[in-house]
Tab-separated table of C-alpha atoms in Angstrom:
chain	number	residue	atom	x	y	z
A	1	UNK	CA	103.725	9.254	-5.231
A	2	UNK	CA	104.926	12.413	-7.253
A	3	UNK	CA	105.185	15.904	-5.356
A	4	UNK	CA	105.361	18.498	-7.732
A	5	UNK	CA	107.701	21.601	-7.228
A	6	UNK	CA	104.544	24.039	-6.438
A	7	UNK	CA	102.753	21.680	-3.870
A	8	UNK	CA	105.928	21.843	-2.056
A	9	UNK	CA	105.970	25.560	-2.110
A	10	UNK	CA	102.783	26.103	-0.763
A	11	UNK	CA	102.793	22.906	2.119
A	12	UNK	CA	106.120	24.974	3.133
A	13	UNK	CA	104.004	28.431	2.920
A	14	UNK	CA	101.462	27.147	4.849
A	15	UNK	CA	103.305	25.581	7.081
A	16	UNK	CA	105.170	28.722	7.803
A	17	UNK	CA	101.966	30.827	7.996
A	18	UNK	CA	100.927	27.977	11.095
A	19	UNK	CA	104.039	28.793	12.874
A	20	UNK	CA	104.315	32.633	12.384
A	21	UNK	CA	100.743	32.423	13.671
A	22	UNK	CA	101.295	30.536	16.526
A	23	UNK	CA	104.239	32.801	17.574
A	24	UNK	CA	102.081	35.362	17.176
A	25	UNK	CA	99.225	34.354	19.699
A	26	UNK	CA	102.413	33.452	22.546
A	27	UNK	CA	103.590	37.159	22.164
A	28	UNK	CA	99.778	38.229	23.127
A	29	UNK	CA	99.472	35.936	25.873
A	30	UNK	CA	103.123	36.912	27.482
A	31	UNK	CA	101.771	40.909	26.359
A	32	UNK	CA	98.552	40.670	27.897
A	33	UNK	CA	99.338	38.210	30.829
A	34	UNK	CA	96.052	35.995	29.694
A	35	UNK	CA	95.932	32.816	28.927
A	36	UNK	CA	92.574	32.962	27.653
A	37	UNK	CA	92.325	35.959	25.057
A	38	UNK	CA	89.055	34.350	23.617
A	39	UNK	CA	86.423	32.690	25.150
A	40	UNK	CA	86.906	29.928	22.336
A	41	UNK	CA	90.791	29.289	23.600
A	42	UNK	CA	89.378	27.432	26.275
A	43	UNK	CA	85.106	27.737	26.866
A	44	UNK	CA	85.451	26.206	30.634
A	45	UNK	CA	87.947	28.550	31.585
A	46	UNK	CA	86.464	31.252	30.422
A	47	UNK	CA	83.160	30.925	32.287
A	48	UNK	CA	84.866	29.906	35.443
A	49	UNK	CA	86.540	33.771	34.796
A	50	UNK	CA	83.600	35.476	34.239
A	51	UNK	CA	81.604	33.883	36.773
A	52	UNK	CA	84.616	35.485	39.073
A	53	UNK	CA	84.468	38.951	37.646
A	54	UNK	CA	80.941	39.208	38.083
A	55	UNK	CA	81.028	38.489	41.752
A	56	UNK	CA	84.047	40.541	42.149
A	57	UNK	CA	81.751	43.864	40.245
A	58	UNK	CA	78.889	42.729	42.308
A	59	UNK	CA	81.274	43.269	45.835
A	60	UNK	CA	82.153	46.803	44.636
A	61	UNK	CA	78.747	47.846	44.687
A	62	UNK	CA	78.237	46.716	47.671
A	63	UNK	CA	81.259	47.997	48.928
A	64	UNK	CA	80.615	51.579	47.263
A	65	UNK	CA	77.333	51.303	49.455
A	66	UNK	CA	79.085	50.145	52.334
A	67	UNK	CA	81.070	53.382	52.675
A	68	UNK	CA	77.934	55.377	51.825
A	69	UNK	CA	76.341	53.897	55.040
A	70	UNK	CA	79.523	54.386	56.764
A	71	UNK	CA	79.552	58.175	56.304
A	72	UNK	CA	76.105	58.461	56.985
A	73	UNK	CA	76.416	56.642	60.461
A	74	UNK	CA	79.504	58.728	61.055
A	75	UNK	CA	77.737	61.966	60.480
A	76	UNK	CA	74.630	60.954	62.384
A	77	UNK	CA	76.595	59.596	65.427
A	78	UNK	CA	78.104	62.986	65.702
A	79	UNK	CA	75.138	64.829	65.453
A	80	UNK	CA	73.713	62.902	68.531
A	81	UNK	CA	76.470	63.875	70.103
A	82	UNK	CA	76.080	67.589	69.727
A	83	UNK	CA	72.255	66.365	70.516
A	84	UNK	CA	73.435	64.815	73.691
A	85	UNK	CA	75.954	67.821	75.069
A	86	UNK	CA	72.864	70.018	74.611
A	87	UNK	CA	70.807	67.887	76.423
A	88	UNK	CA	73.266	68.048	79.423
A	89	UNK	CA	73.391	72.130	78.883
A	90	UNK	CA	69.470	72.001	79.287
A	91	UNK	CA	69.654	69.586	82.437
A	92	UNK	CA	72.142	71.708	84.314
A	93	UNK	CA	69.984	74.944	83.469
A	94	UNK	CA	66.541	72.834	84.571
A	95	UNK	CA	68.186	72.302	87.969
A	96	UNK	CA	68.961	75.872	88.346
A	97	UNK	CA	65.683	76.799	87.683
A	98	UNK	CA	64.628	74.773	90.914
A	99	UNK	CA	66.696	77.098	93.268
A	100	UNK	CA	63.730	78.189	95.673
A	101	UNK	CA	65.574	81.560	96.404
A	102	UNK	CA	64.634	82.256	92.662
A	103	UNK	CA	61.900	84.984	91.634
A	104	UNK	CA	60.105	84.975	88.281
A	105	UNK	CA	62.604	87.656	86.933
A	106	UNK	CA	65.616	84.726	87.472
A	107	UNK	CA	63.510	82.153	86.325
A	108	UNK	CA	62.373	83.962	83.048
A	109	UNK	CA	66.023	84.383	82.202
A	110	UNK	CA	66.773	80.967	82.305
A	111	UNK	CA	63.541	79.916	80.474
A	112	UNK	CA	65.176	81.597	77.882
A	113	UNK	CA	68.149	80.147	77.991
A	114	UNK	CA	66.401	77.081	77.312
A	115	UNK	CA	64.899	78.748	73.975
A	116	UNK	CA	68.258	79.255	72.966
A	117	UNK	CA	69.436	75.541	73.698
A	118	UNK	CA	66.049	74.317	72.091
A	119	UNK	CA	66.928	76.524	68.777
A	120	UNK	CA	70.246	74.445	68.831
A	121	UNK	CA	68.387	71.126	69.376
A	122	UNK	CA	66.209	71.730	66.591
A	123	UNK	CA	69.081	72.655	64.117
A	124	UNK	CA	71.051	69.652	65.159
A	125	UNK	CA	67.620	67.423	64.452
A	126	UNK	CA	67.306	69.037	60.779
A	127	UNK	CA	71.317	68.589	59.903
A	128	UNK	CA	71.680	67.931	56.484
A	129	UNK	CA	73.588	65.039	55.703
A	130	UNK	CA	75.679	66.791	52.719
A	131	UNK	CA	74.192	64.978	49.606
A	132	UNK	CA	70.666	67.004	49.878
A	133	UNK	CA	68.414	64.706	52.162
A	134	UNK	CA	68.650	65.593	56.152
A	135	UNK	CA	70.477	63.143	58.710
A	136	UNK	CA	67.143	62.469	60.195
A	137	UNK	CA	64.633	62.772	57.856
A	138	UNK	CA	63.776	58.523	58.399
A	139	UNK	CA	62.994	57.741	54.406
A	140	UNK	CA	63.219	60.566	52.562
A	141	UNK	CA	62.605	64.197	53.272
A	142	UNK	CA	63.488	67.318	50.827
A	143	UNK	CA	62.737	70.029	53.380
A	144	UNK	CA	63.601	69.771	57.157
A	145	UNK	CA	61.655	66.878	58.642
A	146	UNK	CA	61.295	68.756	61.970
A	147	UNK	CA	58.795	71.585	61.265
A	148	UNK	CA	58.061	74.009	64.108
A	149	UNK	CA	55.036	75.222	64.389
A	150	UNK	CA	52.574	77.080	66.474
A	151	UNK	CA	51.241	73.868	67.773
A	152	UNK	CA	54.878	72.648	68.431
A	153	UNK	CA	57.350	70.647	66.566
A	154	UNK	CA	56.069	68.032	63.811
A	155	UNK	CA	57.738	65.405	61.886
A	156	UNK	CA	57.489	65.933	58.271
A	157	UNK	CA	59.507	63.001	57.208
A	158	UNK	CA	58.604	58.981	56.299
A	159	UNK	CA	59.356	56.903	59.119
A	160	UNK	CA	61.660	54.771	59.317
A	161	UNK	CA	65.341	54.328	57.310
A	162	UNK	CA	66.691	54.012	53.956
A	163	UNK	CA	68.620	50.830	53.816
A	164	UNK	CA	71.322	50.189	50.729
A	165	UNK	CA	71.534	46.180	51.640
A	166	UNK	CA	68.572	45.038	53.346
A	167	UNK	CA	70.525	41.528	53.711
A	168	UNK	CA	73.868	43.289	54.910
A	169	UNK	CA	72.088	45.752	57.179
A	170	UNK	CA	73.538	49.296	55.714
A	171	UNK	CA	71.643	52.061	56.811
A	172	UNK	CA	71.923	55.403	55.151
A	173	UNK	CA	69.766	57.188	57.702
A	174	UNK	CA	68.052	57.327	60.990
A	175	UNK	CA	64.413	57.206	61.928
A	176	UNK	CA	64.085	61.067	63.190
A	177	UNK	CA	60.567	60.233	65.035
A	178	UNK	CA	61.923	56.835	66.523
A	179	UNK	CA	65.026	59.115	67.660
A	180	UNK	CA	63.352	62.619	68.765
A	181	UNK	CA	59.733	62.139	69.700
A	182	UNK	CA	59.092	58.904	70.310
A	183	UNK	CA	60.737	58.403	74.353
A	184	UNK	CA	58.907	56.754	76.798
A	185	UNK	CA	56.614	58.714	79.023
A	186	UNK	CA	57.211	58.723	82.869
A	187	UNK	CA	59.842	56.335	84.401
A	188	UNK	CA	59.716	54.029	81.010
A	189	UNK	CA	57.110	51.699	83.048
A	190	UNK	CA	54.505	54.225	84.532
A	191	UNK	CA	54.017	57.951	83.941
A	192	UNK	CA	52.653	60.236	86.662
A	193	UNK	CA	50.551	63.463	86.420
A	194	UNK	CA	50.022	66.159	88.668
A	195	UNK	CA	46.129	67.106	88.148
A	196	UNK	CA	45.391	70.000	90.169
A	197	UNK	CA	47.495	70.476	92.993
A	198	UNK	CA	49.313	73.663	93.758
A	199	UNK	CA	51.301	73.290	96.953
A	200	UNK	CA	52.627	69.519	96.336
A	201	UNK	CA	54.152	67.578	93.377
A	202	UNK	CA	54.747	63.913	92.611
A	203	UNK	CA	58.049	62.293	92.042
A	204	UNK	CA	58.475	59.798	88.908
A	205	UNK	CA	58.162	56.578	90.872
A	206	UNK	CA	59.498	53.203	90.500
A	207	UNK	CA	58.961	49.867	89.985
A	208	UNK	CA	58.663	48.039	93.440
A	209	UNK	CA	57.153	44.423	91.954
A	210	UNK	CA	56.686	43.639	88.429
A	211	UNK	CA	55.286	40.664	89.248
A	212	UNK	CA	52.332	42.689	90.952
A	213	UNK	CA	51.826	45.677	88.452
A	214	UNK	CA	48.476	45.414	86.301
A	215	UNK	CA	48.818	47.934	84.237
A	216	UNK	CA	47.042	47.876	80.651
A	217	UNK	CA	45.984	50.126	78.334
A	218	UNK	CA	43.936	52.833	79.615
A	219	UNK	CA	44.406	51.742	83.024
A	220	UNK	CA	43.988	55.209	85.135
A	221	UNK	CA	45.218	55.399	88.877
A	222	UNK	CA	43.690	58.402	91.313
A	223	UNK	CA	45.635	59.046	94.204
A	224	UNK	CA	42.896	61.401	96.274
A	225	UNK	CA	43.383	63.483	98.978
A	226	UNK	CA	41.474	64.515	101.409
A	227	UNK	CA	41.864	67.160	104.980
A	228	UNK	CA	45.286	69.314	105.127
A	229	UNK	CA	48.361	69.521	107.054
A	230	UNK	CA	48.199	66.688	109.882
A	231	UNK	CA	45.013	66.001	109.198
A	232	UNK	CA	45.824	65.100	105.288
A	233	UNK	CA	44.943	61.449	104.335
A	234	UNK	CA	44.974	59.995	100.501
A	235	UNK	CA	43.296	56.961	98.945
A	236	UNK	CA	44.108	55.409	95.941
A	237	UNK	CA	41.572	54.643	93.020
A	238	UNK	CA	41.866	51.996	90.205
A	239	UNK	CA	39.767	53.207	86.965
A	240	UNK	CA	37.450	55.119	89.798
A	241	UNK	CA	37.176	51.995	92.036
A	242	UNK	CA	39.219	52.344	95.410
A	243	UNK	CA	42.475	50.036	96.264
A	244	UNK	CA	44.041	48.893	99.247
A	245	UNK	CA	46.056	51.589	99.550
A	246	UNK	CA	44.905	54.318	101.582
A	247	UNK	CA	45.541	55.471	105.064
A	248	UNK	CA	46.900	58.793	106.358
A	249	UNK	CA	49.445	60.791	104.520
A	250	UNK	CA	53.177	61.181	105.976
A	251	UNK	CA	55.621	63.516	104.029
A	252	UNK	CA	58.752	61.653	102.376
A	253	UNK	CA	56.892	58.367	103.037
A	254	UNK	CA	56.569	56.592	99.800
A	255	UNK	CA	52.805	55.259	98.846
A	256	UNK	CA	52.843	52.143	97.025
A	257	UNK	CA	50.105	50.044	94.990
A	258	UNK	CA	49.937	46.856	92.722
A	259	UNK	CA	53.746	47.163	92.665
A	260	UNK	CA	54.358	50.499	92.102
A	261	UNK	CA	55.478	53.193	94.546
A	262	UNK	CA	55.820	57.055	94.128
A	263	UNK	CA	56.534	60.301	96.556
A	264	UNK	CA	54.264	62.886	97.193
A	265	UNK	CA	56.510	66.187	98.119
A	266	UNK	CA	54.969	69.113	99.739
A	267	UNK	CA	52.129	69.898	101.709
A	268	UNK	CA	48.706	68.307	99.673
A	269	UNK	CA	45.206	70.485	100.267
A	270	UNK	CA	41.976	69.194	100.223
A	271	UNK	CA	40.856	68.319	96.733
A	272	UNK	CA	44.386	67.905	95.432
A	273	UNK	CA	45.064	64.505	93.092
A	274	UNK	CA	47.843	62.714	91.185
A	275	UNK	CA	47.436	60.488	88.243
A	276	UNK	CA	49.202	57.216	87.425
A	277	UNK	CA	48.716	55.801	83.722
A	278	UNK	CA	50.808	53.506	81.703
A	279	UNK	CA	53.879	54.764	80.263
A	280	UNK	CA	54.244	55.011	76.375
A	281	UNK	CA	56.529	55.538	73.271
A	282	UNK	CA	55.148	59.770	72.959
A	283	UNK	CA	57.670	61.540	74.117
A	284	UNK	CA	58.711	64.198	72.509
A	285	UNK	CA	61.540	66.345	73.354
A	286	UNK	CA	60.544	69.731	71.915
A	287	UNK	CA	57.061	69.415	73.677
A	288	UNK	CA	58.104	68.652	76.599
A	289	UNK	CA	60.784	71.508	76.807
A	290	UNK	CA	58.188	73.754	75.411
A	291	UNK	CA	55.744	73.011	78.324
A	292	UNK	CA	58.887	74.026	80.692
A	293	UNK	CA	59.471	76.602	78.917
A	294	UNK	CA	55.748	78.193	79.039
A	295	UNK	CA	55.430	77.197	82.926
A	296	UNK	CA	58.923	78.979	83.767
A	297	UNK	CA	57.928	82.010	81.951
A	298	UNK	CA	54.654	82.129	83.772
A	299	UNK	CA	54.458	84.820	86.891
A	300	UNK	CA	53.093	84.257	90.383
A	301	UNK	CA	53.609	80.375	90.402
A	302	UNK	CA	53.667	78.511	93.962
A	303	UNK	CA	57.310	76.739	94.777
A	304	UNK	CA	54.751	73.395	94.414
A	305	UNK	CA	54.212	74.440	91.077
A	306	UNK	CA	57.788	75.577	90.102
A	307	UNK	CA	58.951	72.080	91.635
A	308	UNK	CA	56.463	69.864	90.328
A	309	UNK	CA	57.662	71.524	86.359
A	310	UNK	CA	61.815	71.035	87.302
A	311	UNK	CA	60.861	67.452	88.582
A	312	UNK	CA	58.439	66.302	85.514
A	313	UNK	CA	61.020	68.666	83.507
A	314	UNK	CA	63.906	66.563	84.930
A	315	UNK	CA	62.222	63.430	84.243
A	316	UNK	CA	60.821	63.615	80.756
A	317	UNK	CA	64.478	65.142	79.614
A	318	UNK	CA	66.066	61.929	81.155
A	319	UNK	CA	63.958	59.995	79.371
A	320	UNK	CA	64.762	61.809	75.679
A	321	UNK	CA	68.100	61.332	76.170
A	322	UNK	CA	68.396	57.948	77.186
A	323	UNK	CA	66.437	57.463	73.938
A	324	UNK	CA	69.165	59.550	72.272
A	325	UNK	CA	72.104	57.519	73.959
A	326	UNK	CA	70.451	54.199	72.661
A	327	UNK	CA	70.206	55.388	69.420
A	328	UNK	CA	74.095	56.834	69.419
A	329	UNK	CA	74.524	53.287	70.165
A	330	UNK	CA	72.989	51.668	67.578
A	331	UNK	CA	74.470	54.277	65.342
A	332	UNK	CA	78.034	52.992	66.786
A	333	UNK	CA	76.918	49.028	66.656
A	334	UNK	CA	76.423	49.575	63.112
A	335	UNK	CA	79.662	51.342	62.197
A	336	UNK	CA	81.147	48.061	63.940
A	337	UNK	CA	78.885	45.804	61.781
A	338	UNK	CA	80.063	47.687	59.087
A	339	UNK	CA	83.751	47.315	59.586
A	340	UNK	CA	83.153	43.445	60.098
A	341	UNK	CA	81.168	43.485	56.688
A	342	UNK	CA	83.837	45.287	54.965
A	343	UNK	CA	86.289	42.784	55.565
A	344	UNK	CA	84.320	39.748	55.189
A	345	UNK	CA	83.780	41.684	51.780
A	346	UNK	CA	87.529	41.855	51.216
A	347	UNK	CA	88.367	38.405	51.815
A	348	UNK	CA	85.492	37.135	49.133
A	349	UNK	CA	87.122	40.025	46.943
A	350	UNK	CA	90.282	38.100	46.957
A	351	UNK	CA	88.958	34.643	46.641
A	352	UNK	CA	87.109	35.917	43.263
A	353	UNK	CA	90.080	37.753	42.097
A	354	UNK	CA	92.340	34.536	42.888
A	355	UNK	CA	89.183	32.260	40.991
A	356	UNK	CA	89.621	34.494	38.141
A	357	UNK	CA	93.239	34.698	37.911
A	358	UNK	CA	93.653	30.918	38.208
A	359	UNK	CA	90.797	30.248	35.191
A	360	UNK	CA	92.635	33.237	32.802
A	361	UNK	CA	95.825	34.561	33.830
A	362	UNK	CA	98.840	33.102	32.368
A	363	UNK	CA	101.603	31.081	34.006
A	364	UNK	CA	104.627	33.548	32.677
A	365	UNK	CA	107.496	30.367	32.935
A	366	UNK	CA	105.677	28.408	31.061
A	367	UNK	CA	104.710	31.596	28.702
A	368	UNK	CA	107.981	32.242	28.049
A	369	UNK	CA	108.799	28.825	27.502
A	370	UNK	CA	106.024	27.943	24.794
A	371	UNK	CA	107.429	31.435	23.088
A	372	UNK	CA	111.189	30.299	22.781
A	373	UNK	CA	109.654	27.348	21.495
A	374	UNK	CA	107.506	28.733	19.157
A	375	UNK	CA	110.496	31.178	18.123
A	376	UNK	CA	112.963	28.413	17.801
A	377	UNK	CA	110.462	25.970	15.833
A	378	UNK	CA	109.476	29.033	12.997
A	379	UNK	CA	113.318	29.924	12.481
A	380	UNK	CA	113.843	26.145	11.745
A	381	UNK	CA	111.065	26.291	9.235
A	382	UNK	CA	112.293	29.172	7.675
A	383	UNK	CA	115.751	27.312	7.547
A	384	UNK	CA	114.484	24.172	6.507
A	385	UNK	CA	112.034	26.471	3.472
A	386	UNK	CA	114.844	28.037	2.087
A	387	UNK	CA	116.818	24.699	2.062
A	388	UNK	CA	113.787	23.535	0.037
A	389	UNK	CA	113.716	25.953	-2.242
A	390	UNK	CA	117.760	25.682	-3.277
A	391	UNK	CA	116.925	21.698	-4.372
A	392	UNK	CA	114.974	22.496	-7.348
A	393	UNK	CA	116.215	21.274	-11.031
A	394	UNK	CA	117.172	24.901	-12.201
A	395	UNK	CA	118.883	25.724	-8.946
A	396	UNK	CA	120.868	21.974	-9.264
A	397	UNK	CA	121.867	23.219	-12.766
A	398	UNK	CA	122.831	26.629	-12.444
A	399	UNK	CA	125.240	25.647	-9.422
C-alpha cells in the first residue's frame, strides 16, 4: 500500500484536532464540575438529573409556602393571644359588676369599661396580616371582615381558610366566624334562658346523665313557677307537656330532668319561668357583650336582674374563649405540623440534590486523571507530528 506525503499530513492533523478536542471537553468538565455538559454525553444520566432538579424546584415552592403559612400562624396565634388577655380584662370587670353594694352610677362606669375592651376586641379581630388581606378574614376579605353595625357585629368575610398545600395542610389564615361568633351557646350541651323573671336567675347547669338527656332540635324545656316565698313550687314542661319533675321549690337545691340539672337563685314570684333549649354553634362574642353592655347601662334594675346578666354574662364569655383557646391551639398544632413538614422537606431536598449530583456531577480524581491523560497523550502527538514531518525526501536531503 502507498501513503502519500499529504495523506500523512492530514491523518496527523486530524488526529491532533481529536486530541486537542478531547483535552478540551476534560478542562470543561474539571471547570464546571459536570460530568454531563450535554444531555447527549450520556442521555440516561441526564434524565436521572433532571428528574432530580425538578423535584428539588418543586420542594422550594413548597417550602416558600411553608414559611408563608408559618408567618401567618405566627401572627394569628399572637393575635389570639391579645384576644385572650382581653377576654380575661372583660371577665375580671364582669365580676365586678356583680358587687351588690353597686348603684347604677358604678355599674355604668364599668359598662363602659367594657366598650373600651370591646373596641380592643374588635381591632384585634380585624388585624391585618401585613400583605393586605386581614388575619381573620377566613378566604379572602379586602376590607375588615368584622363590620360593626347598628344591628351588631357582622362577618363580611368567606368562611373558611386559604390553604397553600391542601395535601401538606398549610394554612395561610383562620376562619374569623368559626373563631369569633360561632361558640357554643349555654354550657356547650344545654343553654338556659331567663324569660320573665325579675327577682331570680338561673345558673348554666350541667350535665348530670348523658345517657338520659333527649334533647333534639327544637326541643323547648319550661320550668314554671307557681305561689311565692315558702309557698313557691315549680314544674317542669317538655315542648308544653309536663315531666316528672315538679314538686316544691327549695333555694340552692338543684332541679334536675332527663339528665340535666340547673340552680334557680333568688326568690321566684308567681308567673316567673326559665327556659332550657339545646345548645348551639351561635355564639357570638360581640353580641353577647353588647347585650351586657345595654343591660348594665340600664337604670332601676332589680339585683335578680343585675345577677341573672353577670351570670349569663359570665357564662357566654367562658364559652367565647374556650372557643378562642381551641383555636390558639390549633393555630400552635399547626406551627408544629409545620416544623415536622419542613424537615421531612429537607431530608427529600437532600436525597434529590444527592440523586442529581450522583447522575451529573463529576468525580474530580478521576477528572483530573482523564486530563493528565489527555494532556500527556496530545503532547505525544504533537511530538510524534513533528517527528513525521522531519522524514520527508526534501528534509532527508537537505540534512
Amino acid at each position: 500500500m502507498r501513503v502519500s506525503t499529504n495523506n500523512s499530513f492530514a491523518s496527523g492533523v486530524s488526529s491532533l484536532q481529536g486530541r486537542q478536542n478531547e483535552l478540551q471537553e476534560a478542562q470543561q468538565r474539571l471547570t464546571s464540575g459536570k460530568r454531563i455538559q450535554r444531555a447527549s454525553d450520556d442521555p440516561t444520566g441526564a434524565a436521572q438529573a433532571e428528574r432530580a432538579l425538578a423535584n428539588i424546584n418543586r420542594i422550594d415552592a413548597t417550602q416558600r409556602s411553608l414559611e408563608s403559612s408559618r408567618n401567618a400562624m405566627q401572627v394569628s396565634e399572637g393575635a389570639m393571644g391579645d384576644a385572650v388577655e382581653l377576654m380575661q380584662q372583660i371577665r375580671e370587670t364582669l365580676v365586678s359588676a356583680g358587687n351588690g353594694s353597686y348603684k347604677d352610677t358604678d355599674r355604668a362606669v364599668l359598662a363602659n369599661r367594657l366598650v373600651g375592651l370591646r373596641e380592643s376586641l374588635l381591632a384585634v379581630a380585624n388585624r391585618p396580616d401585613g400583605t393586605g388581606g386581614y388575619l381573620f378574614g377566613g378566604q379572602g376579605a379586602a376590607s375588615p371582615p368584622f363590620l360593626d353595625t347598628a344591628g351588631g357585629v357582622a362577618y363580611k368575610g368567606t368562611a373558611g381558610a386559604i390553604r397553600g398545600s391542601q395535601d401538606e395542610n398549610m394554612p395561610l389564615s383562620v376562619d374569623g366566624a368559626a373563631a369569633w361568633l360561632q361558640a357554643p351557646t349555654g354550657n356547650g350541651i344545654f343553654e338556659t334562658r331567663n324569660t320573665n323573671s325579675t327577682t331570680a336567675w338561673i345558673g348554666p347547669g350541667t350535665v348530670t346523665d348523658p345517657s338520659q338527656l333527649a334533647l333534639t332540635t327544637g326541643t323547648v324545656y319550661s320550668v314554671q313557677f307557681s305561689g311565692s316565698g315558702a309557698t313557691s313550687t315549680y314544674a317542669v314542661l317538655k315542648d308544653g307537656a309536663p315531666t316528672a319533675a315538679a314538686g316544691p321549690f327549695k333555694p340552692g337545691q338543684s332541679i334536675e330532668v332527663d339528665g340535666m340539672a340547673f340552680n334557680i337563685m333568688g326568690a321566684p314570684a308567681d308567673g316567673d319561668s326559665f327556659e332550657i333549649v339545646p345548645s348551639s354553634d351561635s355564639l357570638s362574642i360581640f353580641a353577647s357583650l353588647d347585650s351586657t353592655i345595654a343591660d348594665l347601662q340600664s337604670l332601676g334594675r332589680s339585683m335578680g336582674e343585675v345577677s341573672q346578666t353577670v351570670t349569663t354574662g359570665l357564662r357566654d364569655l367562658d364559652a367565647s374563649l374556650a372557643r378562642m383557646l381551641s383555636v390558639r391551639s390549633e393555630l400552635g398544632e399547626a406551627m408544629n405540623g409545620l416544623d415536622g413538614t419542613e424537615s421531612r422537606f429537607a431530608s427529600q431536598k437532600l436525597y434529590s440534590q444527592t440523586e442529581q449530583s450522583n447522575a451529573e456531577d463529576l468525580d474530580m480524581v478521576q477528572g483530573i486523571s482523564d486530563f493528565q491523560n489527555q494532556q500527556t497523550g496530545y503532547d505525544a502527538a504533537l511530538k510524534a507530528y513533528s517527528m513525521v514531518q522531519r522524514l520527508t525526501l526534501f528534509q532527508y536531503l537537505n540534512g
